[in-house]
Amino acid sequence: MTTLTAFKHFTNELPDQQRLMPVLFIGHGSPMNGIEDTAFSRRWAQMAKEIPTPAAVLVVSAHWFTNGTKITAMDFPETIHDFGGFPPALFAVQYPAPGNPALAKETAGLIRSAKVELNHDWGLDHGTWTVVRHMYPEAEIPVLQLSIDYTKGPQYHYDLARELMALRKKGVLIIGSGNMVHNLRMVAWDKLSVQGYGYDWALQINEQFKTLIQENDHKPLINYSQLGREAALAIPTPEHYLPLMYTLGLKAGKEPVSFFNDQAVGGSLTMTSVKIG
């Protein structure tokens, strides 16, 4: 029964932890990472072994960009193949993780800055399943998605994330899934196999982003449009960058920050990922 009472029964069995569940930003890159054994996918799997097993996973994916804020609230979200031109093997993948409608309802209730719609039509897009299937291949942990309201700016999303802090206390793993540097129009397709290949501007802004994150200086990251030409090239559209706002907004005090999969791909993309906590 998907009631608030059912959720409270769920969370009552999850006492507040002495340490907050870590929060992640994951550069997900190509959908092919979902089925290929790459350095990136191996690191996702290893990360799952390094952090506590979550009670549930909530993903803010670059690929669910909506008018308003929505959260998946079905018992069993479908696996969405929201891409084209890839091998049949990728389209054949199913990631049958359960949802948790009661958790969705409670999460919506935590958010006071927006009316959150309980959604039964979306599912798990490739910003979610290509990563999470490597982390939790048994698909036993409930997985939900929270959409990104495209009518709002970075500060709004950063502030909204702070309203989700209670979930970290209950062992819910929150992941922002996108890419810090994501300019598909400028990809050097002939350099995709060259490890770490990045244009000067991409490497420069990626390092600047990392420095600001490490120094807990979030204001310039929120106001990234003021960071100059390199930021404009890195973020021609905001959907892959905004998930980072959710990860940073969930940082508590002086929590440690570390980076992984810190590598450029194809000149104009970076897979740089962040762990907080």
PDB file of C-alpha atoms in Angstrom:
ATOM      1  CA  MET A   1       0.000   0.000   0.000  1.00  0.00           C
ATOM      2  CA  THR A   2       1.634   3.218  -1.178  1.00  0.00           C
ATOM      3  CA  THR A   3       0.768   5.470   1.720  1.00  0.00           C
ATOM      4  CA  LEU A   4       2.749   7.882   3.838  1.00  0.00           C
ATOM      5  CA  THR A   5       2.262   5.432   6.712  1.00  0.00           C
ATOM      6  CA  ALA A   6       3.920   2.735   4.614  1.00  0.00           C
ATOM      7  CA  PHE A   7       6.877   5.016   3.984  1.00  0.00           C
ATOM      8  CA  LYS A   8       7.199   5.847   7.653  1.00  0.00           C
ATOM      9  CA  HIS A   9       7.284   2.121   8.375  1.00  0.00           C
ATOM     10  CA  PHE A  10      10.036   1.864   5.756  1.00  0.00           C
ATOM     11  CA  THR A  11      12.069   4.733   7.216  1.00  0.00           C
ATOM     12  CA  ASN A  12      11.427   3.831  10.845  1.00  0.00           C
ATOM     13  CA  GLU A  13      13.518   0.752  10.146  1.00  0.00           C
ATOM     14  CA  LEU A  14      16.251   3.092   8.916  1.00  0.00           C
ATOM     15  CA  PRO A  15      17.410   5.064  11.963  1.00  0.00           C
ATOM     16  CA  ASP A  16      19.285   8.279  11.354  1.00  0.00           C
ATOM     17  CA  GLN A  17      22.856   7.327  10.615  1.00  0.00           C
ATOM     18  CA  GLN A  18      25.778   8.706  12.562  1.00  0.00           C
ATOM     19  CA  ARG A  19      27.264   9.529   9.178  1.00  0.00           C
ATOM     20  CA  LEU A  20      25.326  10.827   6.239  1.00  0.00           C
ATOM     21  CA  MET A  21      25.055   8.615   3.181  1.00  0.00           C
ATOM     22  CA  PRO A  22      27.564   9.954   0.630  1.00  0.00           C
ATOM     23  CA  VAL A  23      26.196  11.867  -2.338  1.00  0.00           C
ATOM     24  CA  LEU A  24      27.572  11.524  -5.860  1.00  0.00           C
ATOM     25  CA  PHE A  25      27.795  13.378  -9.124  1.00  0.00           C
ATOM     26  CA  ILE A  26      28.539  10.911 -11.898  1.00  0.00           C
ATOM     27  CA  GLY A  27      29.658  11.778 -15.397  1.00  0.00           C
ATOM     28  CA  HIS A  28      27.736   9.152 -17.350  1.00  0.00           C
ATOM     29  CA  GLY A  29      28.997   9.804 -20.881  1.00  0.00           C
ATOM     30  CA  SER A  30      27.989   7.503 -23.730  1.00  0.00           C
ATOM     31  CA  PRO A  31      25.121   5.056 -23.228  1.00  0.00           C
ATOM     32  CA  MET A  32      27.589   2.347 -24.296  1.00  0.00           C
ATOM     33  CA  ASN A  33      29.121   2.612 -20.826  1.00  0.00           C
ATOM     34  CA  GLY A  34      25.976   0.786 -19.740  1.00  0.00           C
ATOM     35  CA  ILE A  35      27.071  -2.456 -21.382  1.00  0.00           C
ATOM     36  CA  GLU A  36      30.802  -2.107 -21.915  1.00  0.00           C
ATOM     37  CA  ASP A  37      33.555  -3.004 -19.484  1.00  0.00           C
ATOM     38  CA  THR A  38      35.320   0.348 -19.351  1.00  0.00           C
ATOM     39  CA  ALA A  39      37.464   2.144 -16.801  1.00  0.00           C
ATOM     40  CA  PHE A  40      34.423   4.295 -16.083  1.00  0.00           C
ATOM     41  CA  SER A  41      31.962   1.447 -15.539  1.00  0.00           C
ATOM     42  CA  ARG A  42      34.472  -0.469 -13.422  1.00  0.00           C
ATOM     43  CA  ARG A  43      34.910   2.567 -11.185  1.00  0.00           C
ATOM     44  CA  TRP A  44      31.134   2.857 -10.742  1.00  0.00           C
ATOM     45  CA  ALA A  45      31.032  -0.759  -9.604  1.00  0.00           C
ATOM     46  CA  GLN A  46      33.939  -0.176  -7.231  1.00  0.00           C
ATOM     47  CA  MET A  47      32.290   2.929  -5.787  1.00  0.00           C
ATOM     48  CA  ALA A  48      29.264   0.871  -4.799  1.00  0.00           C
ATOM     49  CA  LYS A  49      31.583  -1.368  -2.757  1.00  0.00           C
ATOM     50  CA  GLU A  50      33.217   1.614  -1.042  1.00  0.00           C
ATOM     51  CA  ILE A  51      30.045   3.235   0.268  1.00  0.00           C
ATOM     52  CA  PRO A  52      27.308   1.804   2.520  1.00  0.00           C
ATOM     53  CA  THR A  53      24.608  -0.204   0.796  1.00  0.00           C
ATOM     54  CA  PRO A  54      21.758   2.276   0.311  1.00  0.00           C
ATOM     55  CA  ALA A  55      18.160   1.791   1.344  1.00  0.00           C
ATOM     56  CA  ALA A  56      17.186   3.313  -2.022  1.00  0.00           C
ATOM     57  CA  VAL A  57      18.734   5.311  -4.842  1.00  0.00           C
ATOM     58  CA  LEU A  58      17.405   8.662  -6.079  1.00  0.00           C
ATOM     59  CA  VAL A  59      18.878   9.901  -9.355  1.00  0.00           C
ATOM     60  CA  VAL A  60      18.659  13.374 -10.855  1.00  0.00           C
ATOM     61  CA  SER A  61      19.336  12.605 -14.512  1.00  0.00           C
ATOM     62  CA  ALA A  62      20.204  15.037 -17.275  1.00  0.00           C
ATOM     63  CA  HIS A  63      17.768  13.154 -19.482  1.00  0.00           C
ATOM     64  CA  TRP A  64      14.569  13.962 -17.593  1.00  0.00           C
ATOM     65  CA  PHE A  65      14.167  17.671 -18.309  1.00  0.00           C
ATOM     66  CA  THR A  66      10.587  18.754 -17.567  1.00  0.00           C
ATOM     67  CA  ASN A  67       8.293  21.713 -17.039  1.00  0.00           C
ATOM     68  CA  GLY A  68       7.942  21.476 -13.272  1.00  0.00           C
ATOM     69  CA  THR A  69       9.432  18.932 -10.905  1.00  0.00           C
ATOM     70  CA  LYS A  70       8.389  15.283 -11.055  1.00  0.00           C
ATOM     71  CA  ILE A  71       9.375  12.078  -9.314  1.00  0.00           C
ATOM     72  CA  THR A  72       8.850   8.513 -10.475  1.00  0.00           C
ATOM     73  CA  ALA A  73       6.232   6.879  -8.254  1.00  0.00           C
ATOM     74  CA  MET A  74       5.508   3.490  -9.776  1.00  0.00           C
ATOM     75  CA  ASP A  75       6.192   0.082  -8.273  1.00  0.00           C
ATOM     76  CA  PHE A  76       8.336  -1.044 -11.195  1.00  0.00           C
ATOM     77  CA  PRO A  77       9.786   1.700 -13.427  1.00  0.00           C
ATOM     78  CA  GLU A  78      10.451   0.702 -17.010  1.00  0.00           C
ATOM     79  CA  THR A  79      13.908   0.798 -18.570  1.00  0.00           C
ATOM     80  CA  ILE A  80      13.889   3.670 -21.065  1.00  0.00           C
ATOM     81  CA  HIS A  81      16.118   3.486 -24.152  1.00  0.00           C
ATOM     82  CA  ASP A  82      16.171   7.220 -24.866  1.00  0.00           C
ATOM     83  CA  PHE A  83      18.790   7.270 -27.624  1.00  0.00           C
ATOM     84  CA  GLY A  84      19.306   6.215 -31.212  1.00  0.00           C
ATOM     85  CA  GLY A  85      21.975   4.771 -33.471  1.00  0.00           C
ATOM     86  CA  PHE A  86      23.421   2.291 -30.989  1.00  0.00           C
ATOM     87  CA  PRO A  87      23.773  -1.521 -31.258  1.00  0.00           C
ATOM     88  CA  PRO A  88      20.759  -3.775 -30.608  1.00  0.00           C
ATOM     89  CA  ALA A  89      22.495  -5.139 -27.512  1.00  0.00           C
ATOM     90  CA  LEU A  90      22.085  -1.767 -25.812  1.00  0.00           C
ATOM     91  CA  PHE A  91      18.378  -1.584 -26.621  1.00  0.00           C
ATOM     92  CA  ALA A  92      17.931  -5.095 -25.251  1.00  0.00           C
ATOM     93  CA  VAL A  93      19.107  -4.159 -21.770  1.00  0.00           C
ATOM     94  CA  GLN A  94      16.506  -4.221 -19.020  1.00  0.00           C
ATOM     95  CA  TYR A  95      17.228  -3.030 -15.492  1.00  0.00           C
ATOM     96  CA  PRO A  96      14.271  -4.317 -13.449  1.00  0.00           C
ATOM     97  CA  ALA A  97      14.910  -2.472 -10.178  1.00  0.00           C
ATOM     98  CA  PRO A  98      11.775  -1.780  -8.153  1.00  0.00           C
ATOM     99  CA  GLY A  99      10.518   1.693  -7.430  1.00  0.00           C
ATOM    100  CA  ASN A 100       9.142   2.833  -4.099  1.00  0.00           C
ATOM    101  CA  PRO A 101       5.912   4.857  -4.409  1.00  0.00           C
ATOM    102  CA  ALA A 102       5.822   5.609  -0.685  1.00  0.00           C
ATOM    103  CA  LEU A 103       9.365   6.986  -0.769  1.00  0.00           C
ATOM    104  CA  ALA A 104       8.418   9.057  -3.813  1.00  0.00           C
ATOM    105  CA  LYS A 105       5.499  10.558  -1.914  1.00  0.00           C
ATOM    106  CA  GLU A 106       7.607  11.337   1.126  1.00  0.00           C
ATOM    107  CA  THR A 107      10.347  12.882  -1.027  1.00  0.00           C
ATOM    108  CA  ALA A 108       7.773  15.081  -2.727  1.00  0.00           C
ATOM    109  CA  GLY A 109       6.612  16.155   0.724  1.00  0.00           C
ATOM    110  CA  LEU A 110      10.121  17.190   1.737  1.00  0.00           C
ATOM    111  CA  ILE A 111      10.276  19.672  -1.132  1.00  0.00           C
ATOM    112  CA  ARG A 112       8.577  22.886  -0.053  1.00  0.00           C
ATOM    113  CA  SER A 113       9.903  25.167  -2.785  1.00  0.00           C
ATOM    114  CA  ALA A 114       7.942  23.396  -5.536  1.00  0.00           C
ATOM    115  CA  LYS A 115       4.876  21.281  -6.051  1.00  0.00           C
ATOM    116  CA  VAL A 116       6.221  17.878  -7.026  1.00  0.00           C
ATOM    117  CA  GLU A 117       4.168  15.673  -9.332  1.00  0.00           C
ATOM    118  CA  LEU A 118       4.083  11.941  -8.661  1.00  0.00           C
ATOM    119  CA  ASN A 119       4.804  10.511 -12.104  1.00  0.00           C
ATOM    120  CA  HIS A 120       3.790   7.091 -13.438  1.00  0.00           C
ATOM    121  CA  ASP A 121       4.797   7.527 -17.087  1.00  0.00           C
ATOM    122  CA  TRP A 122       8.590   7.902 -17.152  1.00  0.00           C
ATOM    123  CA  GLY A 123      10.891   5.273 -15.669  1.00  0.00           C
ATOM    124  CA  LEU A 124      14.673   4.927 -15.586  1.00  0.00           C
ATOM    125  CA  ASP A 125      16.405   6.655 -18.499  1.00  0.00           C
ATOM    126  CA  HIS A 126      19.961   6.008 -19.595  1.00  0.00           C
ATOM    127  CA  GLY A 127      21.341   8.695 -17.296  1.00  0.00           C
ATOM    128  CA  THR A 128      20.277   6.356 -14.510  1.00  0.00           C
ATOM    129  CA  TRP A 129      20.342   2.715 -15.569  1.00  0.00           C
ATOM    130  CA  THR A 130      23.622   2.757 -17.490  1.00  0.00           C
ATOM    131  CA  VAL A 131      25.326   3.757 -14.240  1.00  0.00           C
ATOM    132  CA  VAL A 132      23.259   2.038 -11.559  1.00  0.00           C
ATOM    133  CA  ARG A 133      23.242  -1.381 -13.254  1.00  0.00           C
ATOM    134  CA  HIS A 134      27.015  -1.493 -12.756  1.00  0.00           C
ATOM    135  CA  MET A 135      26.741  -0.354  -9.157  1.00  0.00           C
ATOM    136  CA  TYR A 136      23.900  -2.663  -8.151  1.00  0.00           C
ATOM    137  CA  PRO A 137      23.683  -5.404 -10.796  1.00  0.00           C
ATOM    138  CA  GLU A 138      21.191  -7.500  -8.827  1.00  0.00           C
ATOM    139  CA  ALA A 139      18.584  -4.723  -9.279  1.00  0.00           C
ATOM    140  CA  GLU A 140      17.267  -5.325  -5.762  1.00  0.00           C
ATOM    141  CA  ILE A 141      17.548  -1.765  -4.434  1.00  0.00           C
ATOM    142  CA  PRO A 142      14.643   0.624  -5.174  1.00  0.00           C
ATOM    143  CA  VAL A 143      15.563   3.287  -7.743  1.00  0.00           C
ATOM    144  CA  LEU A 144      13.678   6.556  -8.292  1.00  0.00           C
ATOM    145  CA  GLN A 145      14.271   9.543 -10.552  1.00  0.00           C
ATOM    146  CA  LEU A 146      13.706  13.215  -9.815  1.00  0.00           C
ATOM    147  CA  SER A 147      13.279  15.444 -12.860  1.00  0.00           C
ATOM    148  CA  ILE A 148      14.966  18.770 -13.583  1.00  0.00           C
ATOM    149  CA  ASP A 149      12.634  21.736 -14.094  1.00  0.00           C
ATOM    150  CA  TYR A 150      13.963  23.424 -17.235  1.00  0.00           C
ATOM    151  CA  THR A 151      12.150  26.683 -16.413  1.00  0.00           C
ATOM    152  CA  LYS A 152      14.408  27.292 -13.399  1.00  0.00           C
ATOM    153  CA  GLY A 153      18.012  28.379 -13.003  1.00  0.00           C
ATOM    154  CA  PRO A 154      20.947  26.819 -11.159  1.00  0.00           C
ATOM    155  CA  GLN A 155      20.306  28.580  -7.842  1.00  0.00           C
ATOM    156  CA  TYR A 156      16.788  27.154  -7.723  1.00  0.00           C
ATOM    157  CA  HIS A 157      18.071  23.610  -8.212  1.00  0.00           C
ATOM    158  CA  TYR A 158      20.871  24.073  -5.680  1.00  0.00           C
ATOM    159  CA  ASP A 159      18.368  25.290  -3.079  1.00  0.00           C
ATOM    160  CA  LEU A 160      15.865  22.543  -3.881  1.00  0.00           C
ATOM    161  CA  ALA A 161      18.543  19.928  -3.287  1.00  0.00           C
ATOM    162  CA  ARG A 162      19.088  21.170   0.253  1.00  0.00           C
ATOM    163  CA  GLU A 163      15.517  20.193   1.059  1.00  0.00           C
ATOM    164  CA  LEU A 164      16.441  16.552   0.423  1.00  0.00           C
ATOM    165  CA  MET A 165      19.055  16.314   3.182  1.00  0.00           C
ATOM    166  CA  ALA A 166      16.764  14.180   5.358  1.00  0.00           C
ATOM    167  CA  LEU A 167      17.058  11.400   2.775  1.00  0.00           C
ATOM    168  CA  ARG A 168      20.822  11.218   3.272  1.00  0.00           C
ATOM    169  CA  LYS A 169      20.207  10.722   6.996  1.00  0.00           C
ATOM    170  CA  LYS A 170      18.039   7.688   6.165  1.00  0.00           C
ATOM    171  CA  GLY A 171      20.545   5.993   3.902  1.00  0.00           C
ATOM    172  CA  VAL A 172      19.185   7.053   0.524  1.00  0.00           C
ATOM    173  CA  LEU A 173      21.933   7.447  -2.063  1.00  0.00           C
ATOM    174  CA  ILE A 174      21.355  10.574  -4.154  1.00  0.00           C
ATOM    175  CA  ILE A 175      23.155  10.757  -7.495  1.00  0.00           C
ATOM    176  CA  GLY A 176      23.352  13.650  -9.927  1.00  0.00           C
ATOM    177  CA  SER A 177      23.999  12.133 -13.357  1.00  0.00           C
ATOM    178  CA  GLY A 178      25.261  14.319 -16.194  1.00  0.00           C
ATOM    179  CA  ASN A 179      28.637  15.669 -17.342  1.00  0.00           C
ATOM    180  CA  MET A 180      30.466  18.788 -16.180  1.00  0.00           C
ATOM    181  CA  VAL A 181      31.761  19.481 -19.673  1.00  0.00           C
ATOM    182  CA  HIS A 182      29.306  18.380 -22.350  1.00  0.00           C
ATOM    183  CA  ASN A 183      29.464  19.851 -25.852  1.00  0.00           C
ATOM    184  CA  LEU A 184      28.385  17.207 -28.351  1.00  0.00           C
ATOM    185  CA  ARG A 185      28.627  19.561 -31.320  1.00  0.00           C
ATOM    186  CA  MET A 186      32.361  19.898 -30.796  1.00  0.00           C
ATOM    187  CA  VAL A 187      33.224  16.245 -30.144  1.00  0.00           C
ATOM    188  CA  ALA A 188      36.276  15.016 -32.021  1.00  0.00           C
ATOM    189  CA  TRP A 189      34.749  11.717 -33.108  1.00  0.00           C
ATOM    190  CA  ASP A 190      38.053  10.546 -34.548  1.00  0.00           C
ATOM    191  CA  LYS A 191      39.690  10.988 -31.117  1.00  0.00           C
ATOM    192  CA  LEU A 192      37.221   9.027 -28.995  1.00  0.00           C
ATOM    193  CA  SER A 193      39.706   6.187 -28.591  1.00  0.00           C
ATOM    194  CA  VAL A 194      42.504   8.542 -27.520  1.00  0.00           C
ATOM    195  CA  GLN A 195      42.546   8.271 -23.740  1.00  0.00           C
ATOM    196  CA  GLY A 196      42.157  11.585 -21.947  1.00  0.00           C
ATOM    197  CA  TYR A 197      41.956  13.672 -25.116  1.00  0.00           C
ATOM    198  CA  GLY A 198      40.540  17.110 -24.307  1.00  0.00           C
ATOM    199  CA  TYR A 199      40.597  20.526 -25.894  1.00  0.00           C
ATOM    200  CA  ASP A 200      42.516  23.143 -23.927  1.00  0.00           C
ATOM    201  CA  TRP A 201      39.346  25.023 -22.997  1.00  0.00           C
ATOM    202  CA  ALA A 202      37.658  21.835 -21.787  1.00  0.00           C
ATOM    203  CA  LEU A 203      40.587  20.835 -19.605  1.00  0.00           C
ATOM    204  CA  GLN A 204      40.921  24.352 -18.258  1.00  0.00           C
ATOM    205  CA  ILE A 205      37.293  24.788 -17.205  1.00  0.00           C
ATOM    206  CA  ASN A 206      37.138  21.267 -15.818  1.00  0.00           C
ATOM    207  CA  GLU A 207      40.075  22.059 -13.556  1.00  0.00           C
ATOM    208  CA  GLN A 208      38.419  25.319 -12.530  1.00  0.00           C
ATOM    209  CA  PHE A 209      35.211  23.483 -11.660  1.00  0.00           C
ATOM    210  CA  LYS A 210      37.167  20.983  -9.567  1.00  0.00           C
ATOM    211  CA  THR A 211      39.052  23.706  -7.711  1.00  0.00           C
ATOM    212  CA  LEU A 212      35.842  25.532  -6.840  1.00  0.00           C
ATOM    213  CA  ILE A 213      34.221  22.295  -5.672  1.00  0.00           C
ATOM    214  CA  GLN A 214      37.255  21.367  -3.565  1.00  0.00           C
ATOM    215  CA  GLU A 215      37.304  24.843  -1.990  1.00  0.00           C
ATOM    216  CA  ASN A 216      33.570  24.671  -1.246  1.00  0.00           C
ATOM    217  CA  ASP A 217      33.130  27.836  -3.317  1.00  0.00           C
ATOM    218  CA  HIS A 218      29.776  27.068  -4.882  1.00  0.00           C
ATOM    219  CA  LYS A 219      28.632  30.560  -5.850  1.00  0.00           C
ATOM    220  CA  PRO A 220      30.724  30.762  -9.068  1.00  0.00           C
ATOM    221  CA  LEU A 221      29.532  27.265  -9.982  1.00  0.00           C
ATOM    222  CA  ILE A 222      25.921  28.358  -9.547  1.00  0.00           C
ATOM    223  CA  ASN A 223      26.621  31.478 -11.605  1.00  0.00           C
ATOM    224  CA  TYR A 224      28.614  29.580 -14.216  1.00  0.00           C
ATOM    225  CA  SER A 225      27.487  31.921 -17.011  1.00  0.00           C
ATOM    226  CA  GLN A 226      29.912  34.470 -15.541  1.00  0.00           C
ATOM    227  CA  LEU A 227      32.920  32.165 -15.818  1.00  0.00           C
ATOM    228  CA  GLY A 228      33.684  33.207 -19.376  1.00  0.00           C
ATOM    229  CA  ARG A 229      34.150  31.614 -22.779  1.00  0.00           C
ATOM    230  CA  GLU A 230      35.366  28.247 -21.496  1.00  0.00           C
ATOM    231  CA  ALA A 231      32.232  27.747 -19.383  1.00  0.00           C
ATOM    232  CA  ALA A 232      30.034  28.777 -22.298  1.00  0.00           C
ATOM    233  CA  LEU A 233      31.688  26.141 -24.472  1.00  0.00           C
ATOM    234  CA  ALA A 234      31.472  23.515 -21.724  1.00  0.00           C
ATOM    235  CA  ILE A 235      27.794  24.171 -21.018  1.00  0.00           C
ATOM    236  CA  PRO A 236      26.064  25.165 -24.275  1.00  0.00           C
ATOM    237  CA  THR A 237      22.832  23.820 -22.753  1.00  0.00           C
ATOM    238  CA  PRO A 238      22.345  23.274 -19.006  1.00  0.00           C
ATOM    239  CA  GLU A 239      20.783  19.822 -18.687  1.00  0.00           C
ATOM    240  CA  HIS A 240      24.029  17.867 -18.144  1.00  0.00           C
ATOM    241  CA  TYR A 241      25.434  20.462 -15.746  1.00  0.00           C
ATOM    242  CA  LEU A 242      22.413  21.007 -13.500  1.00  0.00           C
ATOM    243  CA  PRO A 243      22.607  17.570 -11.821  1.00  0.00           C
ATOM    244  CA  LEU A 244      25.862  18.840 -10.294  1.00  0.00           C
ATOM    245  CA  MET A 245      23.832  21.522  -8.494  1.00  0.00           C
ATOM    246  CA  TYR A 246      21.905  18.793  -6.678  1.00  0.00           C
ATOM    247  CA  THR A 247      25.090  17.071  -5.540  1.00  0.00           C
ATOM    248  CA  LEU A 248      26.672  20.305  -4.319  1.00  0.00           C
ATOM    249  CA  GLY A 249      23.469  21.490  -2.671  1.00  0.00           C
ATOM    250  CA  LEU A 250      23.474  18.331  -0.555  1.00  0.00           C
ATOM    251  CA  LYS A 251      26.940  18.945   0.880  1.00  0.00           C
ATOM    252  CA  ALA A 252      26.931  19.382   4.639  1.00  0.00           C
ATOM    253  CA  GLY A 253      29.548  21.633   6.205  1.00  0.00           C
ATOM    254  CA  LYS A 254      33.123  20.451   5.866  1.00  0.00           C
ATOM    255  CA  GLU A 255      32.387  17.053   4.392  1.00  0.00           C
ATOM    256  CA  PRO A 256      35.317  15.671   2.395  1.00  0.00           C
ATOM    257  CA  VAL A 257      35.229  15.872  -1.388  1.00  0.00           C
ATOM    258  CA  SER A 258      36.992  13.561  -3.815  1.00  0.00           C
ATOM    259  CA  PHE A 259      37.014  13.051  -7.577  1.00  0.00           C
ATOM    260  CA  PHE A 260      36.986   9.921  -9.715  1.00  0.00           C
ATOM    261  CA  ASN A 261      36.803   9.069 -13.440  1.00  0.00           C
ATOM    262  CA  ASP A 262      38.528  12.405 -13.921  1.00  0.00           C
ATOM    263  CA  GLN A 263      39.146  12.156 -17.648  1.00  0.00           C
ATOM    264  CA  ALA A 264      38.301  14.002 -20.843  1.00  0.00           C
ATOM    265  CA  VAL A 265      36.698  12.156 -23.767  1.00  0.00           C
ATOM    266  CA  GLY A 266      36.566  13.210 -27.403  1.00  0.00           C
ATOM    267  CA  GLY A 267      37.883  16.700 -26.749  1.00  0.00           C
ATOM    268  CA  SER A 268      34.711  18.347 -25.506  1.00  0.00           C
ATOM    269  CA  LEU A 269      33.393  15.993 -22.813  1.00  0.00           C
ATOM    270  CA  THR A 270      34.609  15.148 -19.323  1.00  0.00           C
ATOM    271  CA  MET A 271      33.642  12.169 -17.196  1.00  0.00           C
ATOM    272  CA  THR A 272      34.803  13.855 -13.997  1.00  0.00           C
ATOM    273  CA  SER A 273      32.751  12.637 -11.074  1.00  0.00           C
ATOM    274  CA  VAL A 274      32.425  13.783  -7.481  1.00  0.00           C
ATOM    275  CA  LYS A 275      31.963  12.022  -4.166  1.00  0.00           C
ATOM    276  CA  ILE A 276      30.904  14.031  -1.131  1.00  0.00           C
ATOM    277  CA  GLY A 277      31.108  12.367   2.261  1.00  0.00           C
TER     278      GLY A 277
END
